[in-house]
CSV table of C-alpha atoms in Angstrom, one decimal:
chain,number,residue,atom,x,y,z
A,1,MET,CA,-16.5,4.5,12.1
A,2,CYS,CA,-13.9,6.2,10.3
A,3,ALA,CA,-14.3,6.4,6.1
A,4,ILE,CA,-11.2,3.9,5.9
A,5,GLN,CA,-12.9,1.3,8.3
A,6,GLN,CA,-16.2,1.5,6.2
A,7,ALA,CA,-14.9,1.1,2.8
A,8,SER,CA,-12.4,-1.6,4.3
A,9,GLU,CA,-16.0,-3.7,5.6
A,10,VAL,CA,-17.2,-3.5,2.1
A,11,THR,CA,-15.0,-6.7,1.5
A,12,HIS,CA,-13.0,-7.4,4.7
A,13,ARG,CA,-14.7,-7.3,7.8
A,14,HIS,CA,-11.8,-8.6,10.0
A,15,PRO,CA,-10.2,-6.5,12.3
A,16,LEU,CA,-7.1,-7.1,11.4
A,17,ALA,CA,-8.0,-6.7,7.8
A,18,VAL,CA,-9.5,-3.1,8.6
A,19,GLU,CA,-6.3,-2.4,10.5
A,20,CYS,CA,-3.8,-3.1,7.7
A,21,CYS,CA,-6.2,-1.0,5.4
A,22,ILE,CA,-5.7,2.0,7.8
A,23,ALA,CA,-2.1,1.4,8.3
A,24,TYR,CA,-1.8,1.1,4.3
A,25,ILE,CA,-3.8,4.9,4.1
A,26,SER,CA,-1.8,6.3,6.9
A,27,VAL,CA,1.5,5.4,4.8
A,28,LEU,CA,0.0,6.4,1.3
A,29,THR,CA,-0.9,9.7,3.0
A,30,ALA,CA,2.8,10.4,3.9
A,31,LEU,CA,4.0,9.1,0.8
A,32,LEU,CA,1.7,11.4,-1.1
A,33,GLU,CA,2.3,14.6,1.3
A,34,GLY,CA,6.2,14.1,-0.1
A,35,LYS,CA,7.1,12.4,3.7
A,36,GLU,CA,9.5,9.2,3.6
A,37,PRO,CA,8.3,6.0,4.0
A,38,THR,CA,9.7,6.1,7.7
A,39,ASP,CA,7.1,8.9,8.8
A,40,GLY,CA,4.3,6.7,7.3
A,41,LEU,CA,5.3,4.0,9.4
A,42,LYS,CA,5.2,5.6,12.6
A,43,SER,CA,2.3,7.3,12.0
A,44,ALA,CA,0.5,4.2,11.1
A,45,GLY,CA,2.0,2.5,14.2
A,46,GLU,CA,0.3,5.2,16.4
A,47,ARG,CA,-3.2,4.2,15.2
A,48,ILE,CA,-2.6,0.2,15.1
A,49,THR,CA,-3.4,-2.0,18.0
A,50,ASP,CA,-2.8,-5.6,16.6
A,51,SER,CA,0.5,-6.4,18.1
A,52,GLU,CA,1.4,-8.4,15.0
A,53,LEU,CA,0.9,-5.9,12.5
A,54,ARG,CA,2.7,-2.9,15.0
A,55,ASN,CA,5.6,-5.3,14.8
A,56,LEU,CA,5.4,-5.2,11.2
A,57,LEU,CA,5.4,-1.2,10.8
A,58,CYS,CA,8.7,-1.3,12.8
A,59,HIS,CA,10.0,-3.9,10.7
A,60,PRO,CA,9.0,-4.1,7.1
A,61,GLU,CA,12.5,-4.8,6.0
A,62,VAL,CA,12.1,-8.6,6.9
A,63,PHE,CA,11.2,-10.8,3.5
A,64,PRO,CA,7.8,-11.7,3.9
A,65,ARG,CA,7.2,-15.2,4.8
A,66,ASP,CA,6.0,-18.0,1.9
A,67,PRO,CA,2.4,-17.7,1.8
A,68,GLU,CA,1.9,-21.6,1.7
A,69,VAL,CA,3.2,-21.7,5.3
A,70,TRP,CA,1.1,-22.6,8.1
A,71,PRO,CA,-0.1,-20.7,10.4
A,72,GLY,CA,-1.2,-17.4,8.5
A,73,ARG,CA,-2.9,-14.9,9.9
A,74,GLY,CA,-4.8,-14.1,6.8
A,75,ALA,CA,-4.2,-12.7,3.3
A,76,ALA,CA,-4.7,-8.7,4.3
A,77,LEU,CA,-1.5,-8.9,6.9
A,78,LEU,CA,0.8,-10.8,4.3
A,79,THR,CA,-0.4,-8.5,1.2
A,80,LEU,CA,0.3,-5.3,3.5
A,81,HIS,CA,3.8,-6.9,4.5
A,82,VAL,CA,4.6,-7.5,0.7
A,83,ALA,CA,4.1,-3.8,0.0
A,84,LEU,CA,5.6,-2.5,2.9
A,85,TYR,CA,8.9,-4.6,2.2
A,86,VAL,CA,9.3,-3.5,-1.3
A,87,LEU,CA,8.4,0.3,-0.3
A,88,THR,CA,11.5,0.2,2.3
A,89,CYS,CA,13.8,-2.2,0.4
A,90,SER,CA,13.3,-0.5,-3.4
A,91,ASN,CA,15.5,1.7,-5.1
A,92,ASN,CA,12.5,2.4,-7.8
A,93,PHE,CA,9.3,1.6,-9.2
A,94,CYS,CA,10.1,-1.6,-11.2
A,95,SER,CA,12.7,-3.3,-9.1
A,96,GLY,CA,10.0,-2.9,-6.0
A,97,LEU,CA,6.9,-4.3,-8.4
A,98,THR,CA,9.0,-7.1,-9.8
A,99,THR,CA,10.2,-8.1,-6.0
A,100,ALA,CA,6.2,-7.9,-5.0
A,101,ILE,CA,5.7,-10.5,-7.7
A,102,GLU,CA,8.5,-12.7,-7.1
A,103,VAL,CA,7.3,-13.3,-3.4
A,104,GLY,CA,4.8,-15.8,-4.9
A,105,GLY,CA,1.3,-16.3,-4.0
A,106,ASP,CA,-1.3,-13.7,-4.6
A,107,THR,CA,0.6,-11.9,-7.1
A,108,ASP,CA,-2.0,-9.7,-8.5
A,109,THR,CA,-2.9,-8.3,-5.2
A,110,TYR,CA,0.7,-7.6,-4.1
A,111,GLY,CA,1.1,-6.2,-7.0
A,112,ALA,CA,-1.6,-4.2,-6.8
A,113,VAL,CA,-1.1,-2.7,-3.5
A,114,ALA,CA,2.5,-2.6,-3.7
A,115,GLY,CA,2.1,-0.8,-6.9
A,116,GLY,CA,0.0,2.0,-5.0
A,117,LEU,CA,2.6,3.0,-2.5
A,118,LEU,CA,5.5,2.5,-4.9
A,119,GLY,CA,3.6,5.1,-6.9
A,120,ALA,CA,2.8,7.5,-4.0
A,121,ARG,CA,7.0,7.2,-3.7
A,122,PHE,CA,8.5,7.2,-7.0
A,123,GLY,CA,5.8,9.0,-9.0
A,124,VAL,CA,4.4,8.0,-12.3
A,125,GLN,CA,7.3,9.3,-14.2
A,126,ASP,CA,9.6,6.3,-12.7
A,127,ILE,CA,6.6,3.6,-14.3
A,128,PRO,CA,8.2,2.4,-17.8
A,129,CYS,CA,6.3,3.4,-20.8
A,130,ASN,CA,5.9,0.4,-21.8
A,131,TRP,CA,4.3,-0.7,-18.9
A,132,HIS,CA,1.9,1.8,-18.9
A,133,ASP,CA,1.2,2.7,-22.3
A,134,VAL,CA,-0.2,-0.9,-23.1
A,135,LEU,CA,-3.0,-0.5,-20.4
A,136,ILE,CA,-6.5,-0.8,-21.7
A,137,GLY,CA,-8.5,2.2,-20.6
A,138,ARG,CA,-5.6,4.2,-19.2
A,139,GLU,CA,-6.8,7.2,-20.3
A,140,VAL,CA,-10.4,6.5,-18.4
A,141,MET,CA,-8.0,5.6,-15.4
A,142,GLU,CA,-5.9,8.6,-15.7
A,143,SER,CA,-8.7,11.0,-15.8
A,144,LEU,CA,-10.6,9.6,-13.1
A,145,ALA,CA,-7.1,9.3,-10.6
A,146,ASP,CA,-6.6,13.4,-11.7
A,147,LYS,CA,-10.2,14.1,-10.5
A,148,LEU,CA,-9.4,12.0,-7.3
A,149,PHE,CA,-6.5,14.0,-6.4
A,150,GLY,CA,-8.4,17.1,-7.2
A,151,LEU,CA,-11.5,16.4,-4.6
A,152,ALA,CA,-8.8,15.2,-2.3
A,153,HIS,CA,-6.7,18.3,-2.1
A,154,GLU,CA,-10.0,20.6,-2.3
A,155,GLN,CA,-11.4,18.6,0.7
A,156,ARG,CA,-8.0,18.8,2.5
A,157,ARG,CA,-8.3,22.9,1.9
A,158,LYS,CA,-11.7,22.5,3.8
A,159,THR,CA,-10.2,20.6,7.0
C-alpha cells in the first residue's frame, strides 16, 4: 500500500477519495518541482483508474458543478475539482483562493485544498501580507513547514 493511500485512509477510506488524494499529491509534487500544472495533471492521470476522475484531470477548466445538485459522487471529487479548476484558471493566489470560496458549499475545505496547490504554484510571496500576518500560530506553522520541506528533500536525495 502506498504512503498516500495509507494517509488518505485515516479519514477517507473510499477508493475514489484515495485516488483523489493520489491525484492531488501528483499535481502538488509537479508544482513543487517547478513544473506546470499540465505536467502534474498528466502525471496524475497515469496513476488513476476512476473514469470520472480521469476526465476531470483532462478537463479541469470546466467550472465545478453546484455542490447541492444531485447526484453527487462524493466530497473528495468535488473538492479536488474546485482545486484543479482554480489552479488552471487563476493568474495568482488571491484570485484563485477567492474563486474557490465563491463556489460555495464546503468553502473551508475547498480553500485549504486549493490553497495548497495555489501556494505551490505561485509561492508564498504571492500571498498578501494582510492574509498571513494575522494567522494565530503562523511562526509555528512556518517552522513546521520548513522542517517538512527539508525532510522531503532529504528523502529525495536518498532515493
